Short mmCIF file of C-alpha atoms and ligand atoms in Angstrom, two decimals:
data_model
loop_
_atom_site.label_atom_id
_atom_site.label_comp_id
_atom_site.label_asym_id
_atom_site.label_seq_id
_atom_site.Cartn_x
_atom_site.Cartn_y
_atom_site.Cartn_z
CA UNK G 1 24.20 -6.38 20.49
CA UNK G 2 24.87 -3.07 18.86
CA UNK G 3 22.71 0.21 19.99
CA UNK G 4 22.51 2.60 17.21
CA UNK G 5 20.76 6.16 17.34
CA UNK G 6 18.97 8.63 15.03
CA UNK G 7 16.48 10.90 14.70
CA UNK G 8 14.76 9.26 11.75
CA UNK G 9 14.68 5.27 11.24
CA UNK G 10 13.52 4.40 7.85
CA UNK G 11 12.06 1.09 6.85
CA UNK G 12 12.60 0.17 3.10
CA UNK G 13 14.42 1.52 0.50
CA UNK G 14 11.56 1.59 -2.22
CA UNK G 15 10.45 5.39 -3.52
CA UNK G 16 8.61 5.95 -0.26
CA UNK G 17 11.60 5.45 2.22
CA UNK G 18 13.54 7.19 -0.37
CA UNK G 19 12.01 10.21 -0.81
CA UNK G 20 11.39 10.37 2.76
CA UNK G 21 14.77 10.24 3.98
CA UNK G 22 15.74 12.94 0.96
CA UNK G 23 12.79 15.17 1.86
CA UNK G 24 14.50 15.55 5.84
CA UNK G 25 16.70 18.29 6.15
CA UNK G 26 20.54 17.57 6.08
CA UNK G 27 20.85 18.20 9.84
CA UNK G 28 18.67 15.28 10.30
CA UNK G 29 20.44 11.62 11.54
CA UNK G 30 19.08 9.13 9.43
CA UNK G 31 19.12 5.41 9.41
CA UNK G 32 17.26 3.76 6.29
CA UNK G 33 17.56 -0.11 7.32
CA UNK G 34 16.18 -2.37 3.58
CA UNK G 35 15.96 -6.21 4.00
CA UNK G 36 18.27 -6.51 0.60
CA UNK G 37 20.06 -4.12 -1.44
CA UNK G 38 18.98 -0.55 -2.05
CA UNK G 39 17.51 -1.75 -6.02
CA UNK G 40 15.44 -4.65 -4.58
CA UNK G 41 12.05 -2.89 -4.28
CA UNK G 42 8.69 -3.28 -5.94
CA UNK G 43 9.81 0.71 -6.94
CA UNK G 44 12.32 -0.88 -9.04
CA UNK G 45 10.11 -3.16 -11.07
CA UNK G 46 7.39 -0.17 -11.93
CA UNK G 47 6.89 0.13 -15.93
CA UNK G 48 3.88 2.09 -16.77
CA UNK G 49 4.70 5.45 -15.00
CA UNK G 50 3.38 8.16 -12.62
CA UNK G 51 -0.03 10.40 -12.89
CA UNK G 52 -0.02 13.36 -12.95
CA UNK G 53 -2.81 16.33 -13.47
CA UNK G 54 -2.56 17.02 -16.62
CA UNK G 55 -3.18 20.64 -17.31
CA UNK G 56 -5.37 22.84 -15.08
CA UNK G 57 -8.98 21.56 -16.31
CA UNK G 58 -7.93 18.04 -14.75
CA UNK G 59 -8.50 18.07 -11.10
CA UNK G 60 -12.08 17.27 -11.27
CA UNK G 61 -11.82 14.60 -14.13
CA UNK G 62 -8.25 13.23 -12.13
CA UNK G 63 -10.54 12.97 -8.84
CA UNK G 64 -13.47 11.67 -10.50
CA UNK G 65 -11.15 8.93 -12.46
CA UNK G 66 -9.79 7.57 -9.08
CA UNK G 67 -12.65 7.59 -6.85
CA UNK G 68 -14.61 5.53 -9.40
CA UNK G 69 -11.79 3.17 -9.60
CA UNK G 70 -11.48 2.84 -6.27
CA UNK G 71 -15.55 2.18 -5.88
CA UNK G 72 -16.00 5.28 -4.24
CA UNK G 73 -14.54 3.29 -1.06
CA UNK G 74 -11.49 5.98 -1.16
CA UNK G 75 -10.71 8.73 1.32
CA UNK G 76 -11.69 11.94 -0.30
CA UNK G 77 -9.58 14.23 1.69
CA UNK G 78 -6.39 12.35 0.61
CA UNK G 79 -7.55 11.92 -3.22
CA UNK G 80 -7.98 15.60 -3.57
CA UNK G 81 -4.44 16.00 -1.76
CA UNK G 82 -2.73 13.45 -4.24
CA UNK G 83 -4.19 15.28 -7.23
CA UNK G 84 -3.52 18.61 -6.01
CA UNK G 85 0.12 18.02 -4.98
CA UNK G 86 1.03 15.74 -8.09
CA UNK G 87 2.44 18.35 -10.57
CA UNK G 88 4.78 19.54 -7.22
CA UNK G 89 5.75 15.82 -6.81
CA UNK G 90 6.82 15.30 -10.90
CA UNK G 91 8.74 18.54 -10.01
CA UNK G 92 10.36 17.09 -7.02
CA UNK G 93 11.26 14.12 -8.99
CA UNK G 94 12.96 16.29 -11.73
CA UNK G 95 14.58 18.13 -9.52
CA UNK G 96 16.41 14.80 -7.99
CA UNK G 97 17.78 14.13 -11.52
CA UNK G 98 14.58 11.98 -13.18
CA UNK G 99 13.70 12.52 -16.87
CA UNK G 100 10.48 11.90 -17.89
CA UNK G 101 9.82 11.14 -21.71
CA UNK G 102 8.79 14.08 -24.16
CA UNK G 103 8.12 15.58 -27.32
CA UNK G 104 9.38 18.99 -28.84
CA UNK G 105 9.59 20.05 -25.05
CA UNK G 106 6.57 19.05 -23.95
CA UNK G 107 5.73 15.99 -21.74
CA UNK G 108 4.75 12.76 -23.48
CA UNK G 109 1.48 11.42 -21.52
CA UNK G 110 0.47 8.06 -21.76
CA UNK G 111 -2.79 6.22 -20.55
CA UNK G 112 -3.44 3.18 -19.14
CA UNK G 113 -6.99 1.47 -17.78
CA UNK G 114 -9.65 3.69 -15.74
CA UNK G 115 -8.01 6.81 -16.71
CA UNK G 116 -10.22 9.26 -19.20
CA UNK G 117 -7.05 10.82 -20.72
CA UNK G 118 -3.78 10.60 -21.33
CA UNK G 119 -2.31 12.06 -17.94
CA UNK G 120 0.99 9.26 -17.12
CA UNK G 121 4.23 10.29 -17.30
CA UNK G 122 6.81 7.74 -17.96
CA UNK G 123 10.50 6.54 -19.34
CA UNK G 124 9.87 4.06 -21.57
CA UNK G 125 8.84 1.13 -19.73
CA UNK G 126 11.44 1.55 -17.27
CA UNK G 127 10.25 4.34 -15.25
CA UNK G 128 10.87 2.75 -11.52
CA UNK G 129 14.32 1.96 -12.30
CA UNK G 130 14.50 5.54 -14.14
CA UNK G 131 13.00 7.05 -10.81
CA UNK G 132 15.37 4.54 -8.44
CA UNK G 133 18.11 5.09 -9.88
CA UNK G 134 18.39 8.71 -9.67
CA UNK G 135 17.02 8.60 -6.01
CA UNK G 136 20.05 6.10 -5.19
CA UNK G 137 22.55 8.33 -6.31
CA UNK G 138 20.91 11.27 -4.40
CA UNK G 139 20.79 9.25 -1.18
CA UNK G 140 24.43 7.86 -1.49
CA UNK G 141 25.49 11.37 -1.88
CA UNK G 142 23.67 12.49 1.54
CA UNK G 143 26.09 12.53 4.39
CA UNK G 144 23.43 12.38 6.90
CA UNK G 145 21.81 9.25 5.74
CA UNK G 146 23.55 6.07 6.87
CA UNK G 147 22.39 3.46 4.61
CA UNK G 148 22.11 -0.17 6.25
CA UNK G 149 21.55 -3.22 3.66
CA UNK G 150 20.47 -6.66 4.06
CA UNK G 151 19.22 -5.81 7.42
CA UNK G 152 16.07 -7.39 8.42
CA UNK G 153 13.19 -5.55 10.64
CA UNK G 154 12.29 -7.87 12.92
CA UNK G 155 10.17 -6.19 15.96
CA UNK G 156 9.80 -2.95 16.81
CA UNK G 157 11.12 -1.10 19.59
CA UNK G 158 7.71 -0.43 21.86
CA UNK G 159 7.75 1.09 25.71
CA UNK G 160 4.41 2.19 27.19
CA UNK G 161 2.49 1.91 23.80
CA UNK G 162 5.17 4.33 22.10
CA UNK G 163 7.26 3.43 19.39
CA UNK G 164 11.09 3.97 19.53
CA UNK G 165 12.80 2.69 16.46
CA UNK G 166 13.26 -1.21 15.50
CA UNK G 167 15.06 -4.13 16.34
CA UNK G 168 17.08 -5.27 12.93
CA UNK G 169 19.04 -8.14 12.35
CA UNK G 170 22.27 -8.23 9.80
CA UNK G 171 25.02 -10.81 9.62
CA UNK G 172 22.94 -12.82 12.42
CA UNK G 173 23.59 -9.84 14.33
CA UNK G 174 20.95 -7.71 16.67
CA UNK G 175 20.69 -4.03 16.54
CA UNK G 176 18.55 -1.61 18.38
CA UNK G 177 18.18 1.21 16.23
CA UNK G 178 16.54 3.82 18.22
CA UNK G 179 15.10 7.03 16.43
CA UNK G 180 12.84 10.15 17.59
CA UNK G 181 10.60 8.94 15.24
CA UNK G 182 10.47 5.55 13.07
CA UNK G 183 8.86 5.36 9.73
CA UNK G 184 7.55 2.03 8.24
CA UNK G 185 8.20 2.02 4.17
CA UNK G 186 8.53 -1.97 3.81
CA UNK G 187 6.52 -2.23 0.74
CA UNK G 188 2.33 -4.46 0.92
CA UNK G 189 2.23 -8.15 1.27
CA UNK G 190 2.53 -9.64 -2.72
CA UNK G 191 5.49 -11.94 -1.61
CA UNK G 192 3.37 -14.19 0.40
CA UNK G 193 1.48 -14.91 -2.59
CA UNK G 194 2.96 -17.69 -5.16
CA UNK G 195 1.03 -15.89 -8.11
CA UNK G 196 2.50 -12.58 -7.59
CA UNK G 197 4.47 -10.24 -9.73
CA UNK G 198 6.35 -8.66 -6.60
CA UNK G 199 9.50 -9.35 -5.56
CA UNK G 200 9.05 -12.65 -3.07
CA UNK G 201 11.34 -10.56 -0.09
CA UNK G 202 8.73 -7.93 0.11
CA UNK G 203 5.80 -9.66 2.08
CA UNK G 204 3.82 -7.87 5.00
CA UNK G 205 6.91 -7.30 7.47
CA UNK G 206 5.51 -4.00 8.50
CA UNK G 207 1.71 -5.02 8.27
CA UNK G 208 2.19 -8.24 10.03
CA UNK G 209 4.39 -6.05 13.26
CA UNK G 210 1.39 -3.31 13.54
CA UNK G 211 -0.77 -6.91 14.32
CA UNK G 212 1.26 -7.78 16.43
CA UNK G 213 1.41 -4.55 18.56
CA UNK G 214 -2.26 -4.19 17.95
CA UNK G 215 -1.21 -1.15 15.39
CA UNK G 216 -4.47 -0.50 14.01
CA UNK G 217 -5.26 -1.68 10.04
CA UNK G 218 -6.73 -0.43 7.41
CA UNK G 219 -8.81 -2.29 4.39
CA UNK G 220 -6.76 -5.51 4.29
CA UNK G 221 -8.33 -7.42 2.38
CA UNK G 222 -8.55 -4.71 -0.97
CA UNK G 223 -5.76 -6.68 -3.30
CA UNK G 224 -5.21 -5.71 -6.36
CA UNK G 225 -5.42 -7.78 -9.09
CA UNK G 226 -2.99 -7.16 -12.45
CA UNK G 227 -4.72 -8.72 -15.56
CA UNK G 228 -2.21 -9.05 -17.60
CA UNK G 229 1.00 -10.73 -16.13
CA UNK G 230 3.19 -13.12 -18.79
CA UNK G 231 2.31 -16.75 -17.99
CA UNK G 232 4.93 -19.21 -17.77
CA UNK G 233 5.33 -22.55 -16.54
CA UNK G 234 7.26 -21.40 -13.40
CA UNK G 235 7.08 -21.10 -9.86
CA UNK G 236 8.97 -17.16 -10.28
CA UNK G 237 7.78 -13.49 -9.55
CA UNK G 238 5.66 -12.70 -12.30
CA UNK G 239 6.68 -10.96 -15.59
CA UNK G 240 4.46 -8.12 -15.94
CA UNK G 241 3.02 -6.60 -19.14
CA UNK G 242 2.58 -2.68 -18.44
CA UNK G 243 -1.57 -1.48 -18.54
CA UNK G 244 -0.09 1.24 -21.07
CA UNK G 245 0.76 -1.76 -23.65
CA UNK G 246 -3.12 -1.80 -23.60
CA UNK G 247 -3.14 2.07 -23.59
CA UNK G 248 -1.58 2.43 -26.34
CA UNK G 249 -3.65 -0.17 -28.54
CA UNK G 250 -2.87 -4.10 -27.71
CA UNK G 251 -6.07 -6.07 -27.33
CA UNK G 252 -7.19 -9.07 -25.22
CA UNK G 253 -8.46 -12.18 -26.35
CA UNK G 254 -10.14 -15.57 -25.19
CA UNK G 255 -9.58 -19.48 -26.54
CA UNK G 256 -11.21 -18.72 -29.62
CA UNK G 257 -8.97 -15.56 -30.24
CA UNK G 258 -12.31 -12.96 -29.75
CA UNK G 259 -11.94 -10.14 -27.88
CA UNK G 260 -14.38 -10.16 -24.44
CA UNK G 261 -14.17 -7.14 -22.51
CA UNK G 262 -13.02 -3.24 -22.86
CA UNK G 263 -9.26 -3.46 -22.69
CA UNK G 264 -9.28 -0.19 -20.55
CA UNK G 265 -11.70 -1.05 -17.88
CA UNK G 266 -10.43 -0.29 -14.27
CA UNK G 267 -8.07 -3.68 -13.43
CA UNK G 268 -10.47 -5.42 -11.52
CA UNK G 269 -13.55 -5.55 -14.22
CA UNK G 270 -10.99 -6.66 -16.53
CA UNK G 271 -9.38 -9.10 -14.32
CA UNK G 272 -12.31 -10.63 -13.39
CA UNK G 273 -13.49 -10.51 -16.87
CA UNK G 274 -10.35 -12.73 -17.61
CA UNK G 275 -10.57 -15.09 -14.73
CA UNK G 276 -14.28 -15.87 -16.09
CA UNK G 277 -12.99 -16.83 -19.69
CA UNK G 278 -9.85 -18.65 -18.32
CA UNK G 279 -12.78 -20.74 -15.95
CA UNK G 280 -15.65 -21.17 -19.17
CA UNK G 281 -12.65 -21.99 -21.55
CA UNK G 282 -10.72 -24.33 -18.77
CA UNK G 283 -7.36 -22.96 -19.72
CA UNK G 284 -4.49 -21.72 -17.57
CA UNK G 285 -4.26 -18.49 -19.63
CA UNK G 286 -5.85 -15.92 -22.15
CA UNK G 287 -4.05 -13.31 -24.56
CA UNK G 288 -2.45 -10.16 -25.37
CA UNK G 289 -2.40 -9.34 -28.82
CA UNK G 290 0.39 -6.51 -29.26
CA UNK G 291 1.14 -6.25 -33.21
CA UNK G 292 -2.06 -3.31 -33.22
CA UNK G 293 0.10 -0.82 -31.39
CA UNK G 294 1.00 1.84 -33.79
CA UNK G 295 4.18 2.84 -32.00
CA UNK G 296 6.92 0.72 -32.39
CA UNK G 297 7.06 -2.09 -29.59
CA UNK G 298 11.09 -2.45 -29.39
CA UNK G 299 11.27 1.27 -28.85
CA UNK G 300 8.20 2.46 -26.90
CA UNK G 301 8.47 -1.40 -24.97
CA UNK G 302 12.03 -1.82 -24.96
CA UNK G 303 12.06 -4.21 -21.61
CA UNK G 304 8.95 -6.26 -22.31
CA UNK G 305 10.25 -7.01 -25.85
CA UNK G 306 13.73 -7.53 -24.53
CA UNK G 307 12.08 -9.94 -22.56
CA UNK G 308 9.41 -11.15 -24.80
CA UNK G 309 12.22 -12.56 -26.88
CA UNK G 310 14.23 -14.16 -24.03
CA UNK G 311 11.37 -16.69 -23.88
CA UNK G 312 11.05 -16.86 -27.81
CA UNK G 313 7.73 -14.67 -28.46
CA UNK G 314 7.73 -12.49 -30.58
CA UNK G 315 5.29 -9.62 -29.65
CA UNK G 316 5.19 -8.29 -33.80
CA UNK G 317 3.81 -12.04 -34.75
CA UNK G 318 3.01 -13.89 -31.75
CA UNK G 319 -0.08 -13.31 -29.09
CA UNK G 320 0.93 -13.39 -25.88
CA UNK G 321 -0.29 -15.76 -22.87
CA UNK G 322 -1.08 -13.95 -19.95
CA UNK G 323 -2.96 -14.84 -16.37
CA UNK G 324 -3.72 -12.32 -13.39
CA UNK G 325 -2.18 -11.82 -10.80
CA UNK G 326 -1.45 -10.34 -7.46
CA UNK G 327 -0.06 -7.02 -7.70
CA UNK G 328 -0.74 -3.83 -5.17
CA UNK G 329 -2.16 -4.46 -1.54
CA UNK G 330 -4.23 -0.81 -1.26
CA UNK G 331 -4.86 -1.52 2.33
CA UNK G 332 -2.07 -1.24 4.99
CA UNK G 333 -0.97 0.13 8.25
CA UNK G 334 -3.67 3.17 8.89
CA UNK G 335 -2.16 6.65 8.46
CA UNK G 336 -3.43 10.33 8.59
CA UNK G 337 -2.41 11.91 6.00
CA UNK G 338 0.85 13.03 7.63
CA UNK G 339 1.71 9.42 8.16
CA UNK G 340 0.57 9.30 11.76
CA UNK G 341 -0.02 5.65 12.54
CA UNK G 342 -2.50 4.38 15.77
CA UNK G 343 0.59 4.21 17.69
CA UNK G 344 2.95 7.53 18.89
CA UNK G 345 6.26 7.70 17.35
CA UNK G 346 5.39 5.62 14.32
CA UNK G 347 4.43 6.35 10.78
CA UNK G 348 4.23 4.76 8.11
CA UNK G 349 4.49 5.68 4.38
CA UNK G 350 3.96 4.11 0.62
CA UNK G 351 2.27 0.58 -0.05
CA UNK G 352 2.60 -0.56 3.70
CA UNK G 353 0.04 2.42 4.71
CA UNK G 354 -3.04 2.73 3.89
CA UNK G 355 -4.37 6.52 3.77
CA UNK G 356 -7.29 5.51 1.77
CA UNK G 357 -6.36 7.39 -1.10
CA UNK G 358 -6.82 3.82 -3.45
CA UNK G 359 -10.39 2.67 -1.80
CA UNK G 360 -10.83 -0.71 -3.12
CA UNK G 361 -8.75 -0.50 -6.39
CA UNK G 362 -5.85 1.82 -7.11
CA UNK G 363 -6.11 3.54 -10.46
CA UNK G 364 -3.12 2.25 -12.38
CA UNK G 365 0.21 4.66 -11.94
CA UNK G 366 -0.88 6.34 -9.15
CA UNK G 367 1.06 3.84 -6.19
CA UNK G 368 4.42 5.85 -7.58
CA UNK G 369 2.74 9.13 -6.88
CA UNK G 370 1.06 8.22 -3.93
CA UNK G 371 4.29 7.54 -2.55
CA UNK G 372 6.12 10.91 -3.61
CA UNK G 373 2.84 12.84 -2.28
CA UNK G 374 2.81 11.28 1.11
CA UNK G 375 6.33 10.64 2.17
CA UNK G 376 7.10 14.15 1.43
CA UNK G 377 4.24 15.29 3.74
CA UNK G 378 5.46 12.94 5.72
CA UNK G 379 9.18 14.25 6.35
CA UNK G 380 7.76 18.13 6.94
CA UNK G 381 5.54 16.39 9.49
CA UNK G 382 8.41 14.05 11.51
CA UNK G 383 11.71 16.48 11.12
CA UNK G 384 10.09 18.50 14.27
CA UNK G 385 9.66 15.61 16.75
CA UNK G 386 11.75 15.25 20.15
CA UNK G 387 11.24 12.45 22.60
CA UNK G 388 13.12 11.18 25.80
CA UNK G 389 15.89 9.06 25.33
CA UNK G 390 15.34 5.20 26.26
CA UNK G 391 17.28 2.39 27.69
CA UNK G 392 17.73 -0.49 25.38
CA UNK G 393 17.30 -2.62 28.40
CA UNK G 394 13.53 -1.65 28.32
CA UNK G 395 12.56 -3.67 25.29
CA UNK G 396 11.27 -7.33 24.89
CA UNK G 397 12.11 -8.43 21.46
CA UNK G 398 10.22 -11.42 19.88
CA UNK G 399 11.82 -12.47 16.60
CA UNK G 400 8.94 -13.18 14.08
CA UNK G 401 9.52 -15.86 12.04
CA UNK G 402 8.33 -15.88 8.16
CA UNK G 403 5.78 -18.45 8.59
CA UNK G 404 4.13 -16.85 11.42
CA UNK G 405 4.06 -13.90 9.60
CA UNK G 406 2.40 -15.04 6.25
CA UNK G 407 -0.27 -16.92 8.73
CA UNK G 408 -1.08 -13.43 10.36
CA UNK G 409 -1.08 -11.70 7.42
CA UNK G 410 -3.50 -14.81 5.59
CA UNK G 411 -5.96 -14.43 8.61
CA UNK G 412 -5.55 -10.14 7.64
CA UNK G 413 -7.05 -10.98 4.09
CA UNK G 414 -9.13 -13.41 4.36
CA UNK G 415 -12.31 -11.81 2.97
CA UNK G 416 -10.22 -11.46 -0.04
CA UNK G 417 -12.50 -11.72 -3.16
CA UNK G 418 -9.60 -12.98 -5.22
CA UNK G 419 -7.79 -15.19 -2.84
CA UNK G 420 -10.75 -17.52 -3.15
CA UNK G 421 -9.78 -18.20 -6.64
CA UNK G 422 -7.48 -21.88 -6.49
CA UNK G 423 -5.12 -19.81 -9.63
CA UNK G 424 -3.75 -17.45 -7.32
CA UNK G 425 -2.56 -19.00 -4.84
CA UNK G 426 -1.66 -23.18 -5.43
CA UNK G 427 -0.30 -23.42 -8.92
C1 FAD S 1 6.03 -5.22 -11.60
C2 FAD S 1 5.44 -3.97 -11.00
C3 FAD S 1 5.14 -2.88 -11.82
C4 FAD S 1 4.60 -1.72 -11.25
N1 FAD S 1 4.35 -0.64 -12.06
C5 FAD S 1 3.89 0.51 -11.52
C6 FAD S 1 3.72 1.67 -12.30
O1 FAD S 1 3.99 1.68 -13.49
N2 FAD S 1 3.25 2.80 -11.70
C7 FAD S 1 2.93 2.85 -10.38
O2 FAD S 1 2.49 3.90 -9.87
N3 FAD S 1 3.12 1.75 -9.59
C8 FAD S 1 3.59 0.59 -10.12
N4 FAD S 1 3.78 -0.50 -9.33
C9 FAD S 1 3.54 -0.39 -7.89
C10 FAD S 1 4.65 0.40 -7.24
O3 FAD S 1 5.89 0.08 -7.80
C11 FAD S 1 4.71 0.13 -5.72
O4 FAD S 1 3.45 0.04 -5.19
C12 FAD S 1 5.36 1.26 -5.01
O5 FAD S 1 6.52 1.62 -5.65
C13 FAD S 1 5.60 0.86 -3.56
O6 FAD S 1 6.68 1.59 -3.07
P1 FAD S 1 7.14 1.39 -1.57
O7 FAD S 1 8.33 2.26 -1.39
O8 FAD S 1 5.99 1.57 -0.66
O9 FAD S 1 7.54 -0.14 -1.45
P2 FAD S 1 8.57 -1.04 -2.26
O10 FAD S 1 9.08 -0.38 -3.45
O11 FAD S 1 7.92 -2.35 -2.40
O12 FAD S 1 9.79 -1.16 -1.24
C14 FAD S 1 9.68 -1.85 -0.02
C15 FAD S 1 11.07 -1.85 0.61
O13 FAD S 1 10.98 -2.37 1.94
C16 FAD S 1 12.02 -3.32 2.14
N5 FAD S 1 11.61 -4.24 3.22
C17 FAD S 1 10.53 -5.06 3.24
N6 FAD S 1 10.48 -5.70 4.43
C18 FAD S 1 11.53 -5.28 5.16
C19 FAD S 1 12.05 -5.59 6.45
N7 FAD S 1 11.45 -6.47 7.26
N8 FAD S 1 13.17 -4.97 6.88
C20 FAD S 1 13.83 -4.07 6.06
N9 FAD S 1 13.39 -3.74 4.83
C21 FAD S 1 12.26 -4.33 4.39
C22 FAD S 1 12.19 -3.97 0.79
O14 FAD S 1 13.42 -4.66 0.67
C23 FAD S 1 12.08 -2.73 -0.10
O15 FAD S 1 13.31 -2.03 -0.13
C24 FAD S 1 4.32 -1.67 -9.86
C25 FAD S 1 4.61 -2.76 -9.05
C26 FAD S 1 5.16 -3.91 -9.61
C27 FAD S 1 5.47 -5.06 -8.71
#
């Protein structure tokens, strides 16, 4: 059994645990532990883009947009922080090598569903590989992170009701990685869903560990629903048709090929207004129709079309099939807004926390954001802990098997509006 040490262990490699680990000064030890490789995040797969305030008359109107979003179930205190601190986060971003789309030097802002104006920044519909990919190369270049891949969280490391680091396994191999402080970034619970369009790796590991150590939760059962993933006859992750595809002019339509609902409703009116249809008309899916955007689709869409005609659909001719599905888990582990979890020593950061800041429906882009905002408070929160050292000796390690897990996490959500539905879950 190895025993490593560090001041900072990191959980996850997605844009939380990376911006964390980049936000901690250079004189920091850091150990960021992700279950595959460093690309294989939920970050990775994110199209639409990041919010930002757009100009200085947008705080209220930014606020206002998420809170009514969110059903006014959201944590004020931590919405006014994400607004306030988003134009420093965009900077932050730029400043680690991302390029965000624009025009004649200014930004290009898109919009996408329960947003009053155009306030998203993005690169193309690429922008979480845009964003990954340039926090990769930053965090390969940092001497003081040590980078640990396909290693596995499996328990953490807990004496006296404090937390000191986790218990990973690699190769079939234990490792006590002990830090100062230990910072949960593994990502919500989509991949113990079979409708889903996250990655199937990233399901709950963090959320179903703080219920085991009686870490205390946060609005479980708030799942978001995306309306428009790409359905196909498979048992795969999810294809996902960006919300700015509707921004910028595609339209929905039932059976009969009429349009039923305001494409840019807040996800879950429009979900649900799907789900009805699919149920009245007995079908399996509904449509996208995409030949009304006035940009061109193969430029402003390169990926979706890309993929579009993998499967022979032509987005310029053809309506597209698509079904909801689960997509962003807005509750999590509970956190202050510096992170601070129910139990000392452990925070916890991006899509496994749950500050509030989403209530019972995230506004669409802000997860990216939310991540930046938070994991950099984060960092200038953790880099001045000290604790005692420990003795390995001192920890009881129960290996959590998957199953277990997903039957933890199940019980978590059961008041789950949408897991009721027979579609997302048993296809
Ligand atoms: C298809 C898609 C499109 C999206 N588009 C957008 C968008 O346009 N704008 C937006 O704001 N948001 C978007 N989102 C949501 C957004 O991408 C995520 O919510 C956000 O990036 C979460 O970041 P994260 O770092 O918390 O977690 P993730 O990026 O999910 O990363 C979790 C990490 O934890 C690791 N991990 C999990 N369990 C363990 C374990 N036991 N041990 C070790 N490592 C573990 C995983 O391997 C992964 O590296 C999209 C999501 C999806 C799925």
């Amino acid at each position: 059994m190895e025993n490593i040490k560090a001041n900072t262990v990191i959980v996850g490699s997605g844009v939380a645990g990376l911006i964390c680990a980049l936000t901690l000064p250079s004189s920091m030890k850091v150990i960021l532990l992700t279950k595959q490789k460093l690309e294989d995040s939920n970050s990775y797969l994110a199209q639409g883009g990041i919010a930002v305030k757009n100009g200085f008359g947008d705080k209220d109107s930014f606020i206002s947009d998420t809170l009514k979003a969110g059903h006014y179930k959201n944590n004020f205190k931590a919405v006014e922080t994400l607004v306030e601190e988003s134009p420093k986060a965009i900077k932050s971003l730029e400043e680690l090598g991302v390029k965000f789309e624009s025009e004649e030097g200014d930004y290009s802002y898109t919009r996408e569903g329960g947003h009053s104006k155009n306030r998203i920044l993005y690169c193309g519909d690429f922008t979480g590989k845009a964003i990954m990919n340039a926090l990769i190369a930053q965090v390969k270049e940092r001497k003081n992170i040590r980078i640990l891949e396909d290693c596995t969280m499996e328990d953490l490391l807990v004496k006296n009701g404090v937390c000191y680091g986790v218990y990973g396994v690699a190769n079939n191999k234990g490792l006590f990685i002990n830090g100062k402080s230990t910072v949960i970034a593994s990502g919500g619970i989509g991949g113990i869903y079979n409708n889903t369009t996250n990655y199937k790796h990233i399901q709950g590991d963090g959320v179903a560990l703080a219920l085991k150590h009686n870490i205390k939760l946060k609005d479980l059962s708030y799942i978001q629903i995306h309306p428009t993933a790409l359905y196909e006859n498979t048992r795969k992750r999810r294809f996902l048709i960006s919300e700015s595809v509707r921004g910028e002019g595609a339209i929905l339509l039932n059976k009969n090929k009429d349009r039923f609902i305001d494409e840019l409703k807040p996800r879950d009116i429009v979900s649900k207004a799907i789900i009805r249809e699919m149920e009245k008309d007995k079908v399996e899916f509904q449509w996208l129709r995409m030949n009304l955007i006035e940009k061109d689709i193969r430029t402003r869409f390169p990926k979706i079309y890309e993929y579009l005609r993998k499967i022979g659909l032509n987005p310029y001719i053809d309506d597209i099939p698509i079904v909801p599905a689960q997509h962003y888990t807005m509750g999590g582990i509970e956190v202050n807004l510096n992170g601070e979890t129910s139990m000392p020593g452990l925070f916890a950061i991006g899509e496994a926390s749950c500050t509030g800041v989403h209530g019972k429906n995230r506004l669409a882009s802000n997860s990216l954001l939310e991540s930046v905002v938070f994991s950099k408070k984060t960092a200038d929160f953790i880099k001045n802990i000290t604790k005692e050292e420990v003795n390995i000796n001192d920890f009881q390690i129960g290996v959590s098997n998957l199953e277990k897990k997903k039957d933890i996490i199940k019980e978590g959500i059961k008041n789950d509006e949408f897991t009721k539905i027979k579609l997302l879950n048993n296809r």
